[in-house]
Amino acid sequence: TSDNFLQDYWKRIPTDLKGNLQWRLKLNQELNQDLKAQQTFLQVCLEFPPIAFNSLFCTFNPRASPRKRHLPFILRDAQVEAVMKIKEAIETGHDLLINKSRDEGATWLITSMFFLYWLLVPDSVFLVASRKEDLVDKAGNRDCLFYRFLYLNQTLPSWCQVGNAIKTHL
């Protein structure tokens, strides 16, 4: 896929909430019935991951009112840059340091990128860790890393969800 195509496609994805939700609905209605289009779209998402964020992924904001906690993931410009740096680090195998302040979404960006590769690239292996074990995996804790992976899968359109995704914690 050419860079021009990816950039043109990226620019067509609305970043306002209402427009983005309408975009997602139309896109997923089209993709739901067409296996070849699904495969092509997922390849585009792998080549330029911000498209996956703004077209497929959702995020959870526990501080919002109950009806506004589940949101489409719509990247800000700085997050687009971070996602592309994460992609480069994954593909070249180099370390990456992300300077962030609280509420910048770095953990969601990283876990979402790990999830995207796990979903689309066979034999992808990632290690997740935190300063406290309970922040890796603890039933019922939405701050846990494993919660984010399960959430990402559960909020994907049905045509690309992994059925019966299971997590294990040793």
Tab-separated table of C-alpha atoms in Angstrom:
chain	number	residue	atom	x	y	z
A	1	THR	CA	0.000	0.000	0.000
A	2	SER	CA	1.417	3.390	-0.938
A	3	ASP	CA	2.103	6.089	1.626
A	4	ASN	CA	-0.080	8.503	-0.363
A	5	PHE	CA	-3.028	6.112	-0.170
A	6	LEU	CA	-2.557	5.660	3.587
A	7	GLN	CA	-2.336	9.399	4.202
A	8	ASP	CA	-5.381	10.116	2.021
A	9	TYR	CA	-7.373	7.403	3.766
A	10	TRP	CA	-6.255	8.672	7.182
A	11	LYS	CA	-7.380	12.208	6.368
A	12	ARG	CA	-10.895	10.983	5.490
A	13	ILE	CA	-11.519	9.529	8.959
A	14	PRO	CA	-13.541	12.057	10.993
A	15	THR	CA	-12.106	13.068	14.352
A	16	ASP	CA	-15.251	14.582	15.834
A	17	LEU	CA	-17.228	12.132	17.981
A	18	LYS	CA	-20.451	12.057	15.955
A	19	GLY	CA	-18.686	11.938	12.591
A	20	ASN	CA	-16.317	9.229	13.789
A	21	LEU	CA	-19.156	7.056	15.101
A	22	GLN	CA	-20.989	7.399	11.768
A	23	TRP	CA	-17.758	6.550	9.906
A	24	ARG	CA	-17.253	3.418	12.029
A	25	LEU	CA	-20.829	2.271	11.531
A	26	LYS	CA	-20.651	2.632	7.744
A	27	LEU	CA	-17.184	1.066	7.544
A	28	ASN	CA	-18.146	-1.936	9.632
A	29	GLN	CA	-21.384	-2.488	7.739
A	30	GLU	CA	-19.322	-2.683	4.554
A	31	LEU	CA	-16.601	-4.887	6.064
A	32	ASN	CA	-18.953	-7.214	7.919
A	33	GLN	CA	-19.912	-9.051	4.730
A	34	ASP	CA	-16.682	-8.951	2.734
A	35	LEU	CA	-13.783	-11.172	3.858
A	36	LYS	CA	-11.365	-9.832	1.225
A	37	ALA	CA	-12.133	-6.221	2.209
A	38	GLN	CA	-11.612	-7.171	5.871
A	39	GLN	CA	-8.173	-8.599	5.136
A	40	THR	CA	-7.205	-5.552	3.071
A	41	PHE	CA	-8.428	-3.159	5.769
A	42	LEU	CA	-6.547	-5.001	8.516
A	43	GLN	CA	-3.365	-4.879	6.424
A	44	VAL	CA	-3.863	-1.107	6.074
A	45	CYS	CA	-4.277	-0.887	9.868
A	46	LEU	CA	-1.009	-2.733	10.365
A	47	GLU	CA	0.833	-0.500	7.898
A	48	PHE	CA	-0.539	2.703	9.474
A	49	PRO	CA	-1.851	1.826	12.968
A	50	PRO	CA	-3.535	5.192	13.655
A	51	ILE	CA	-6.218	3.977	11.236
A	52	ALA	CA	-6.953	1.051	13.569
A	53	PHE	CA	-7.273	3.404	16.523
A	54	ASN	CA	-9.621	5.833	14.792
A	55	SER	CA	-11.656	3.139	13.021
A	56	LEU	CA	-11.763	0.079	15.308
A	57	PHE	CA	-10.488	0.687	18.833
A	58	CYS	CA	-12.391	2.010	21.814
A	59	THR	CA	-11.122	3.297	25.116
A	60	PHE	CA	-12.546	3.520	28.616
A	61	ASN	CA	-12.662	6.673	30.729
A	62	PRO	CA	-13.647	5.747	34.311
A	63	ARG	CA	-13.963	9.401	35.325
A	64	ALA	CA	-16.627	10.240	32.765
A	65	SER	CA	-20.337	9.879	33.436
A	66	PRO	CA	-21.577	6.290	32.965
A	67	ARG	CA	-23.035	6.924	29.502
A	68	LYS	CA	-19.790	8.526	28.284
A	69	ARG	CA	-17.198	6.087	29.629
A	70	HIS	CA	-16.893	3.927	26.520
A	71	LEU	CA	-15.516	6.064	23.712
A	72	PRO	CA	-14.146	5.517	20.246
A	73	PHE	CA	-10.386	5.910	20.398
A	74	ILE	CA	-9.693	9.082	18.425
A	75	LEU	CA	-6.023	9.980	18.435
A	76	ARG	CA	-4.647	13.454	18.990
A	77	ASP	CA	-1.680	14.536	16.836
A	78	ALA	CA	0.872	13.800	19.578
A	79	GLN	CA	-0.651	10.335	20.018
A	80	VAL	CA	-0.379	9.621	16.278
A	81	GLU	CA	3.332	10.384	16.513
A	82	ALA	CA	3.682	8.140	19.581
A	83	VAL	CA	1.852	5.269	17.872
A	84	MET	CA	4.196	5.455	14.900
A	85	LYS	CA	7.217	5.462	17.214
A	86	ILE	CA	5.840	2.391	19.013
A	87	LYS	CA	5.334	0.684	15.633
A	88	GLU	CA	8.927	1.429	14.664
A	89	ALA	CA	10.237	0.133	17.998
A	90	ILE	CA	8.239	-3.090	17.655
A	91	GLU	CA	9.379	-3.677	14.093
A	92	THR	CA	13.052	-2.835	14.649
A	93	GLY	CA	13.299	-4.329	18.128
A	94	HIS	CA	14.706	-1.234	19.787
A	95	ASP	CA	13.836	0.228	23.166
A	96	LEU	CA	11.568	3.234	23.366
A	97	LEU	CA	11.141	5.799	26.081
A	98	ILE	CA	7.938	7.834	26.034
A	99	ASN	CA	7.866	11.049	28.018
A	100	LYS	CA	4.340	11.501	29.239
A	101	SER	CA	2.276	13.237	31.796
A	102	ARG	CA	-0.681	11.743	33.598
A	103	ASP	CA	-3.788	11.258	31.429
A	104	GLU	CA	-1.918	11.303	28.128
A	105	GLY	CA	-3.022	7.748	27.373
A	106	ALA	CA	0.451	6.228	26.961
A	107	THR	CA	-0.561	2.941	28.595
A	108	TRP	CA	-3.596	2.662	26.316
A	109	LEU	CA	-1.432	3.444	23.277
A	110	ILE	CA	1.148	0.802	24.161
A	111	THR	CA	-1.345	-1.925	25.093
A	112	SER	CA	-3.385	-1.155	21.976
A	113	MET	CA	-0.312	-1.509	19.774
A	114	PHE	CA	0.617	-4.795	21.459
A	115	PHE	CA	-2.972	-5.936	20.914
A	116	LEU	CA	-2.920	-4.921	17.232
A	117	TYR	CA	0.231	-6.929	16.599
A	118	TRP	CA	-1.077	-9.883	18.608
A	119	LEU	CA	-4.266	-9.762	16.545
A	120	LEU	CA	-2.647	-9.415	13.124
A	121	VAL	CA	0.917	-10.733	13.258
A	122	PRO	CA	1.302	-14.458	13.948
A	123	ASP	CA	3.710	-15.374	16.735
A	124	SER	CA	3.839	-11.859	18.172
A	125	VAL	CA	5.125	-11.989	21.718
A	126	PHE	CA	5.047	-9.132	24.201
A	127	LEU	CA	5.889	-8.920	27.864
A	128	VAL	CA	3.771	-6.629	30.009
A	129	ALA	CA	4.835	-5.506	33.440
A	130	SER	CA	3.969	-2.883	35.990
A	131	ARG	CA	5.379	-1.522	39.199
A	132	LYS	CA	2.722	-3.547	41.074
A	133	GLU	CA	1.517	-7.058	40.224
A	134	ASP	CA	-2.114	-6.067	40.812
A	135	LEU	CA	-1.819	-3.565	37.965
A	136	VAL	CA	-0.986	-6.357	35.547
A	137	ASP	CA	-3.903	-8.636	36.317
A	138	LYS	CA	-6.501	-8.497	39.056
A	139	ALA	CA	-10.092	-9.499	38.453
A	140	GLY	CA	-12.429	-6.519	38.389
A	141	ASN	CA	-9.677	-3.882	38.241
A	142	ARG	CA	-10.114	-1.721	35.138
A	143	ASP	CA	-6.645	-0.227	35.645
A	144	CYS	CA	-4.991	-3.579	34.937
A	145	LEU	CA	-3.077	-4.164	31.733
A	146	PHE	CA	-4.876	-7.420	30.974
A	147	TYR	CA	-8.229	-5.656	31.353
A	148	ARG	CA	-7.211	-3.360	28.501
A	149	PHE	CA	-6.439	-6.266	26.178
A	150	LEU	CA	-9.768	-7.924	26.913
A	151	TYR	CA	-11.593	-4.593	26.573
A	152	LEU	CA	-9.982	-3.939	23.194
A	153	ASN	CA	-11.105	-7.338	21.924
A	154	GLN	CA	-14.631	-7.054	23.336
A	155	THR	CA	-15.192	-3.625	21.803
A	156	LEU	CA	-13.935	-4.542	18.332
A	157	PRO	CA	-16.550	-4.991	15.625
A	158	SER	CA	-17.725	-8.607	15.683
A	159	TRP	CA	-16.116	-9.415	12.331
A	160	CYS	CA	-12.612	-8.990	13.780
A	161	GLN	CA	-13.028	-10.064	17.403
A	162	VAL	CA	-11.092	-13.054	18.617
A	163	GLY	CA	-13.697	-15.451	19.938
A	164	ASN	CA	-13.288	-16.701	23.489
A	165	ALA	CA	-10.155	-14.672	24.176
A	166	ILE	CA	-8.670	-16.101	27.340
A	167	LYS	CA	-6.179	-14.565	29.700
A	168	THR	CA	-3.987	-16.434	32.089
A	169	HIS	CA	-1.979	-15.158	34.966
A	170	LEU	CA	0.658	-17.273	36.596
